[in-house]
mmCIF file of C-alpha atoms in Angstrom:
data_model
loop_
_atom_site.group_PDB
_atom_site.id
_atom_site.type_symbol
_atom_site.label_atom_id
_atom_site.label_comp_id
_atom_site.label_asym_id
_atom_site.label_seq_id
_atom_site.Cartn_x
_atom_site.Cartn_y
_atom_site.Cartn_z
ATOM 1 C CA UNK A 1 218.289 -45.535 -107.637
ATOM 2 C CA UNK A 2 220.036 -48.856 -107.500
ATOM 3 C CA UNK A 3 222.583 -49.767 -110.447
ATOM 4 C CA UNK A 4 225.851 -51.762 -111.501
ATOM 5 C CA UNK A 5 229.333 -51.701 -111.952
ATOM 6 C CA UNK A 6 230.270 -53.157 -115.416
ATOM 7 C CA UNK A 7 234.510 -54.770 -115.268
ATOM 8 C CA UNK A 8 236.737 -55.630 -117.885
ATOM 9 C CA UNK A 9 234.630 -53.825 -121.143
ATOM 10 C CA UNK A 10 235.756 -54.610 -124.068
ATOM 11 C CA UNK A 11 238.106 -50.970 -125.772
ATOM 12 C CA UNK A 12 239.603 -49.855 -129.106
ATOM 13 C CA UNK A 13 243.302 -50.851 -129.373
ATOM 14 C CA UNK A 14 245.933 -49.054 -127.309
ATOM 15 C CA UNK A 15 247.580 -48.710 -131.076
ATOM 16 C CA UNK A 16 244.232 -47.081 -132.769
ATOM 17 C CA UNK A 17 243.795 -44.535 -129.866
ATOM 18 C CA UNK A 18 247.679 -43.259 -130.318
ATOM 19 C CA UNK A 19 246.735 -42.984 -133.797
ATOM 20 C CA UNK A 20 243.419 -40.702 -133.582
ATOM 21 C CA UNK A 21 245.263 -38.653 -130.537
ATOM 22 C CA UNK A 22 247.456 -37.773 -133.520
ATOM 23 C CA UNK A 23 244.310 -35.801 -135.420
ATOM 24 C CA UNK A 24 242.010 -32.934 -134.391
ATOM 25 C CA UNK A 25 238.211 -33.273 -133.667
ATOM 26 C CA UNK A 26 237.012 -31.704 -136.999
ATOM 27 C CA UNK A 27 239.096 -33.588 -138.920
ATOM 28 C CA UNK A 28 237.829 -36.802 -137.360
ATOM 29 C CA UNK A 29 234.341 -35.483 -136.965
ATOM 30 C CA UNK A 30 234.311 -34.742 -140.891
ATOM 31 C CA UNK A 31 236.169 -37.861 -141.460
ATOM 32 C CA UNK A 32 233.615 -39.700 -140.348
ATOM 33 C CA UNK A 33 231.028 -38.450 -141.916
ATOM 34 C CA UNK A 34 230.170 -35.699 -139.966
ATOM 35 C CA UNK A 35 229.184 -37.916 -136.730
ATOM 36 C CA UNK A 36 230.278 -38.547 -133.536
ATOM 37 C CA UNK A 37 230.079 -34.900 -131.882
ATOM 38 C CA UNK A 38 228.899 -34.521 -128.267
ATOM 39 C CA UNK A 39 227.518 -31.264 -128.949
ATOM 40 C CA UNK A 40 229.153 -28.049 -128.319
ATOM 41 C CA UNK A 41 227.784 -27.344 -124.834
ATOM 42 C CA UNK A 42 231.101 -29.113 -123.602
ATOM 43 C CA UNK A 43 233.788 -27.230 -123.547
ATOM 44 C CA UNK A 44 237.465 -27.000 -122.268
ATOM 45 C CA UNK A 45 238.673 -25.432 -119.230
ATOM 46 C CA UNK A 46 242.041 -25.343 -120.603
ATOM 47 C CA UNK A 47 243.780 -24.556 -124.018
ATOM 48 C CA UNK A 48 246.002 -26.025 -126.682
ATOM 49 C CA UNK A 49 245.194 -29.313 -125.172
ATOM 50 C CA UNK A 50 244.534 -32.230 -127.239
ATOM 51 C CA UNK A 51 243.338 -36.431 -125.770
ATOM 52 C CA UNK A 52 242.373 -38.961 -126.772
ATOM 53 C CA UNK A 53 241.106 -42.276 -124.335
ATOM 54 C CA UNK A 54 239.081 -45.185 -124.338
ATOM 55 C CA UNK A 55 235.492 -44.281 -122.365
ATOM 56 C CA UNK A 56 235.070 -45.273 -118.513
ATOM 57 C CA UNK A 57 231.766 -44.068 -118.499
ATOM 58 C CA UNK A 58 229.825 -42.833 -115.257
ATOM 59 C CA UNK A 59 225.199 -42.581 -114.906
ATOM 60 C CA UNK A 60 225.574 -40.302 -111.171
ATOM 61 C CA UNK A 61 222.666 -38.496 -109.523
ATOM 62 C CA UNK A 62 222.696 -35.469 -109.863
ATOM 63 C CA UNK A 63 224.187 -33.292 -107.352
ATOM 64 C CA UNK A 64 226.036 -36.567 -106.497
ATOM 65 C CA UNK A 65 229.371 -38.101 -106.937
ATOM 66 C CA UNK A 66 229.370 -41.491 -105.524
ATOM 67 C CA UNK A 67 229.781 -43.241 -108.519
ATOM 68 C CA UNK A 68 232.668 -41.042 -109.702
ATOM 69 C CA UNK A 69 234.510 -42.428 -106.785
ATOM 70 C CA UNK A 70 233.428 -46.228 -107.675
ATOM 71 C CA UNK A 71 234.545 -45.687 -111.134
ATOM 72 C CA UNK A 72 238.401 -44.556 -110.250
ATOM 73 C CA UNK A 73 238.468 -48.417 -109.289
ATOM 74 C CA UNK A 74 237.824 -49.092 -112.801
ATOM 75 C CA UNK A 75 240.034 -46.750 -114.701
ATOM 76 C CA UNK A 76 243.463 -47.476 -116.138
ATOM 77 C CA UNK A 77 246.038 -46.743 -118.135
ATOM 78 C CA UNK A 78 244.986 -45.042 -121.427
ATOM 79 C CA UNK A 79 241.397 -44.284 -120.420
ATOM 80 C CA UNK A 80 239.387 -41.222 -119.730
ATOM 81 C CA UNK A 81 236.656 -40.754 -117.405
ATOM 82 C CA UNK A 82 232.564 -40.025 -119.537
ATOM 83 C CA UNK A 83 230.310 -38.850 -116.654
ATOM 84 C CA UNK A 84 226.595 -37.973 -117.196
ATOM 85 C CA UNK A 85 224.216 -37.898 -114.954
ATOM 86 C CA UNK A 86 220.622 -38.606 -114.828
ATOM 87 C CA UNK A 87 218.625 -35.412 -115.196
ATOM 88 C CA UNK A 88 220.704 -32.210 -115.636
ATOM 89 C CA UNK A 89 223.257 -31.055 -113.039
ATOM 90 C CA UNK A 90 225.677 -28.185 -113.029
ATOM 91 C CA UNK A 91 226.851 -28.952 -109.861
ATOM 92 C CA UNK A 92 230.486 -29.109 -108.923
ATOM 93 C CA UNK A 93 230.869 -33.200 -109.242
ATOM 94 C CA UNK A 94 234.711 -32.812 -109.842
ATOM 95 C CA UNK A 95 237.284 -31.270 -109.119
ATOM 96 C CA UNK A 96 241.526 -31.693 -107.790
ATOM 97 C CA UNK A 97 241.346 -34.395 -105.770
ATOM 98 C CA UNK A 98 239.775 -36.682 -108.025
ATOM 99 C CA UNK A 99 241.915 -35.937 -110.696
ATOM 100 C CA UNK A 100 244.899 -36.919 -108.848
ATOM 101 C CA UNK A 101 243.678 -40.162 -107.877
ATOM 102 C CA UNK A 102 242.512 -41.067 -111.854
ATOM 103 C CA UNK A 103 246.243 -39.311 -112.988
ATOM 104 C CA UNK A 104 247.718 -41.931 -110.518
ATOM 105 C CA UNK A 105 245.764 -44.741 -113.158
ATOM 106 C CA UNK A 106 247.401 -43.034 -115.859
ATOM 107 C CA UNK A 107 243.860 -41.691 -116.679
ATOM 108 C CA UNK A 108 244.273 -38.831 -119.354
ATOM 109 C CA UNK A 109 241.108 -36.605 -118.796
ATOM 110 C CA UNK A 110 237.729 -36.133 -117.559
ATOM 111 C CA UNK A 111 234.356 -35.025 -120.045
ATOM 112 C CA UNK A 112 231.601 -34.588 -117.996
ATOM 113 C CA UNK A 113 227.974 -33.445 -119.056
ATOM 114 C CA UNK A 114 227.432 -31.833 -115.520
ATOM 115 C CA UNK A 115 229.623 -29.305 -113.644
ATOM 116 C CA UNK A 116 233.440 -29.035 -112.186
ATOM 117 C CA UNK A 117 235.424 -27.217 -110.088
ATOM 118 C CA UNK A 118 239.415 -26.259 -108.592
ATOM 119 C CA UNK A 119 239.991 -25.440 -112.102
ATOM 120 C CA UNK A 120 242.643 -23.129 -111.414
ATOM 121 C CA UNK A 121 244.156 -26.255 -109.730
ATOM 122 C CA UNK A 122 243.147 -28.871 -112.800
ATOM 123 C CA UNK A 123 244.849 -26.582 -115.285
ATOM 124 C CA UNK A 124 248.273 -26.300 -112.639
ATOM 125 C CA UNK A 125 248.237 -30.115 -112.894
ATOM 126 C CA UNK A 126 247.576 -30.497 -116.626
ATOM 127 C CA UNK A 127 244.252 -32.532 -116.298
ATOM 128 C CA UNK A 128 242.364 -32.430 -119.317
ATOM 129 C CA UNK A 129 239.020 -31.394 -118.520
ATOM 130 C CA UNK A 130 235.430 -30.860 -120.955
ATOM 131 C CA UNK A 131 232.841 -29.338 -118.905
ATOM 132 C CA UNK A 132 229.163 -28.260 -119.657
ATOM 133 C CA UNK A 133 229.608 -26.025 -116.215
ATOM 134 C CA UNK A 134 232.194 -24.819 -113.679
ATOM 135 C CA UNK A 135 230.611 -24.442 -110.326
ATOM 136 C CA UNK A 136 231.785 -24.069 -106.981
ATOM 137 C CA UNK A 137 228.634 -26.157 -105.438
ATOM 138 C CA UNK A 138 229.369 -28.525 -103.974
ATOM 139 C CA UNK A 139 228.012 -32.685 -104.092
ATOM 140 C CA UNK A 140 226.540 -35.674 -102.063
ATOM 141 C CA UNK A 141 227.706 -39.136 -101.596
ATOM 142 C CA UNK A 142 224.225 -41.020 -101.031
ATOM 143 C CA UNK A 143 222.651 -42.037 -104.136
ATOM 144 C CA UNK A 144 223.780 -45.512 -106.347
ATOM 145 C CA UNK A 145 224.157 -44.875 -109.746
ATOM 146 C CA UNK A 146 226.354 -47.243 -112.528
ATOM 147 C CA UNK A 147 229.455 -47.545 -114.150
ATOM 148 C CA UNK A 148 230.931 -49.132 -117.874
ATOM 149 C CA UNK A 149 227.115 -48.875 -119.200
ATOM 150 C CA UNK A 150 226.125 -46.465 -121.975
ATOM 151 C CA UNK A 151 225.554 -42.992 -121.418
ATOM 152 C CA UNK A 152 224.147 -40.397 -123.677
ATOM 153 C CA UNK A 153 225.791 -37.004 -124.230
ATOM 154 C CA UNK A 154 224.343 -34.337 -127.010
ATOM 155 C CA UNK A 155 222.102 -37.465 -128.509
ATOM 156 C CA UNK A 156 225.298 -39.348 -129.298
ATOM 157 C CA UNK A 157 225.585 -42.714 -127.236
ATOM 158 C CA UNK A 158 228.796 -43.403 -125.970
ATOM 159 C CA UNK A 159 229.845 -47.010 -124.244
ATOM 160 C CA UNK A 160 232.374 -47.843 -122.415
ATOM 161 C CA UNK A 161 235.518 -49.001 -124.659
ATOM 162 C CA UNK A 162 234.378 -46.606 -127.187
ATOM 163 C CA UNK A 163 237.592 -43.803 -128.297
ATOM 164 C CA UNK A 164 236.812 -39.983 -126.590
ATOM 165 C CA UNK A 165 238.860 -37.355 -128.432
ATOM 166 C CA UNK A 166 238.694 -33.970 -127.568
ATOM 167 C CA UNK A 167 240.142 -30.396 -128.288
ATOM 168 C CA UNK A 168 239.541 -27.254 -128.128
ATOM 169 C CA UNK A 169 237.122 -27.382 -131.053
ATOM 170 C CA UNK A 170 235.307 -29.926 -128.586
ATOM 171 C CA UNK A 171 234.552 -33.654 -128.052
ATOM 172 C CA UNK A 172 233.590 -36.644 -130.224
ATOM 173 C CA UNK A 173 233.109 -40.462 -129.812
ATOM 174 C CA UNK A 174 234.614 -43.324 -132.141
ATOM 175 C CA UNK A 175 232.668 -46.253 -131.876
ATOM 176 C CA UNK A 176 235.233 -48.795 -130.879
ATOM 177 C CA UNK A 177 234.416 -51.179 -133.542
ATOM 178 C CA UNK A 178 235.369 -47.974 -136.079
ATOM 179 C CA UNK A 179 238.694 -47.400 -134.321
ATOM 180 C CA UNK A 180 240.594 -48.536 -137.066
ATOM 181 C CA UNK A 181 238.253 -47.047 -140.003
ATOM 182 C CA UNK A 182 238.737 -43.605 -138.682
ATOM 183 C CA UNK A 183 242.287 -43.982 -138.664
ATOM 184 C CA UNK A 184 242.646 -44.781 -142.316
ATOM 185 C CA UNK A 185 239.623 -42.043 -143.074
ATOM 186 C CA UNK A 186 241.356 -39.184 -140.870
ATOM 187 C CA UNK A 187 245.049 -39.911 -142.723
ATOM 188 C CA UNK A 188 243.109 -39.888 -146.174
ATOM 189 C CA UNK A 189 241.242 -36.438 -145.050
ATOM 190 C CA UNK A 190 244.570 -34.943 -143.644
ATOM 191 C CA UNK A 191 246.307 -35.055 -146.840
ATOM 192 C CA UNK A 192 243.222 -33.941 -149.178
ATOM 193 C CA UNK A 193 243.647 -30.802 -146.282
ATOM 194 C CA UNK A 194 247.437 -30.492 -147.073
ATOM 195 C CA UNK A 195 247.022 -30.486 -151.149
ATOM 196 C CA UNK A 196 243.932 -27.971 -150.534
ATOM 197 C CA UNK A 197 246.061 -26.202 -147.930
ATOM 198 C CA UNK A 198 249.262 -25.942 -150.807
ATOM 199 C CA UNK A 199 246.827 -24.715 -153.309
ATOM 200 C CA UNK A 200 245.435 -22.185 -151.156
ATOM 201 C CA UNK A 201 249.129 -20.700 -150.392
ATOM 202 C CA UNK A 202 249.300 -20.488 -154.420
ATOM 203 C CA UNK A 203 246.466 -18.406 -154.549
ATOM 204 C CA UNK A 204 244.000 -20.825 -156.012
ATOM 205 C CA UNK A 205 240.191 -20.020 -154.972
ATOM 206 C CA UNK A 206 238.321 -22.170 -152.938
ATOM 207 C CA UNK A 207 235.566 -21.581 -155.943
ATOM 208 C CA UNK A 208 237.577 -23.142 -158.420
ATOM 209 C CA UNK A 209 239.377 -26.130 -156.548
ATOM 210 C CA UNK A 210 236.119 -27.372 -155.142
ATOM 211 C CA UNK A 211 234.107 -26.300 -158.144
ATOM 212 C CA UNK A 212 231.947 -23.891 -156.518
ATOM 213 C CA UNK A 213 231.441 -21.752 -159.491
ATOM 214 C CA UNK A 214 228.869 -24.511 -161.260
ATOM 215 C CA UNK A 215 227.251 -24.896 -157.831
ATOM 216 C CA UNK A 216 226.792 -20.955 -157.637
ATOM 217 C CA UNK A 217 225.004 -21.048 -161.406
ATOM 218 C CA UNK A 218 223.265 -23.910 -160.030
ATOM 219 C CA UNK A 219 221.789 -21.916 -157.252
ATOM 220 C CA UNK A 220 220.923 -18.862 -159.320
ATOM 221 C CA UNK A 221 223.656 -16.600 -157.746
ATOM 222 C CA UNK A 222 224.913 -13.681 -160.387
ATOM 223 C CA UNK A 223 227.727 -11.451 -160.118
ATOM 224 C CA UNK A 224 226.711 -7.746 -160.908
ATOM 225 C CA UNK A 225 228.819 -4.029 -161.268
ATOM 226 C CA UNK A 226 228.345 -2.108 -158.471
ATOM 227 C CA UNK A 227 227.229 0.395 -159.869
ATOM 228 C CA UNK A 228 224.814 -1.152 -161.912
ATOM 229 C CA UNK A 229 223.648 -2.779 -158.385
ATOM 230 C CA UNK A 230 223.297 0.568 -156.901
ATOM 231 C CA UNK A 231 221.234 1.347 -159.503
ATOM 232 C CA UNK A 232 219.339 -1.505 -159.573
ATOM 233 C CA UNK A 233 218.594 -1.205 -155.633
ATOM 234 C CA UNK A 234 217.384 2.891 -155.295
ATOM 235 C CA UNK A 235 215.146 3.391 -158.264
ATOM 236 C CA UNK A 236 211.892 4.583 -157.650
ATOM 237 C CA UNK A 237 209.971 2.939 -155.029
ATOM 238 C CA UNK A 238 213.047 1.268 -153.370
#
């Protein structure tokens, strides 16, 4: 497998990236339409931990992490690592060392569609990690793969330049050119949240503030006595 290393991509603002960092993954997620998920296979080896980066993305081998060391090259300040790899893998392709290297770049996590390990050590370190495996096996250095070209993670295609944010409700991609958009649409969804949340603490009903009740007609749903629906449900032949 031959391949290439992309330099220089172009990547959201520095200024857009703060901004989405400052929102959780469902909010964005719904924000957005309901798009952008990498599927929730991928999941956090730590807690209460919240990034977000532009995309240095990695296409490995599997079972090999050659490219993973060609991409620290690549990685700076404000980025975090994408690495997928060819065919599935839950092999180890990560793991301590690495992440002190890309924390040296100012690199602010790793989301990987393959396997890590030294996790005990990651989380010591506070390296942001997204797994879809932790495994202890171990990986070659042998096979070319690329770097900075698109990758595809849970059917969503993610390039390099293109805002990762992930928490512990999991990972999503912002298409760099919708950086901006999904700031203004996560603000506007945060505070329709906060007046829903206010109402809620009042005691309003989800029912009536969202005007469920009409869409429960609509759907044929009745309320009932219970005791008329016990007697409804053990008549004869029931």
């Amino acid at each position: 497998m031959s391949g290439i290393i992309v330099t220089r991509p172009p990547k959201a603002s520095a200024q857009d990236v703060a901004a989405l960092g400052g929102y959780g993954v469902a909010t964005v997620h719904e924000a957005l339409g309901r798009t952008g998920l990498l599927g929730p296979h991928l999941r956090p080896i730590q807690q209460d931990v919240r990034v977000a980066g532009t995309a240095v993305t990695v296409l490995s081998w599997p079972g090999d992490n050659l490219m993973i060391h060609a991409a620290v090259e690549q990685c700076g300040e404000g980025d975090l690592l994408v690495v997928n790899t060819t065919s599935p893998s839950t092999d180890g392709m990560f793991g301590e060392l690495f992440a002190t290297a890309l924390r040296y770049r100012g690199v602010r996590g790793l989301v990987t569609n393959a396997g890590v390990r030294d996790t005990s050590e990651l989380r010591a370190m506070g390296f942001p990690v997204w797994s879809a495996a932790v495994s202890a096996q171990g990986t070659v250095k042998a096979t070319g793969g690329s770097v900075n070209v698109p990758v595809a993670i849970g059917g969503r295609i993610i390039r390099p330049g293109d805002v990762i944010l992930a928490d512990d409700d999991g990972v999503m991609c912002v298409p760099r050119e919708r950086a901006s958009e999904a700031v203004e649409l996560s603000q506007a969804r945060t505070e329709k949240e906060e007046a829903s949340r206010a109402a809620f603490a009042e005691g309003q009903l989800g029912l009536d503030r969202y005007g469920l009740r009409e869409t429960l007609v609509r759907l044929g749903v009745r309320y009932q006595q219970y005791d008329d629906y016990v007697a409804d449900t053990s008549g004869p032949g029931r």
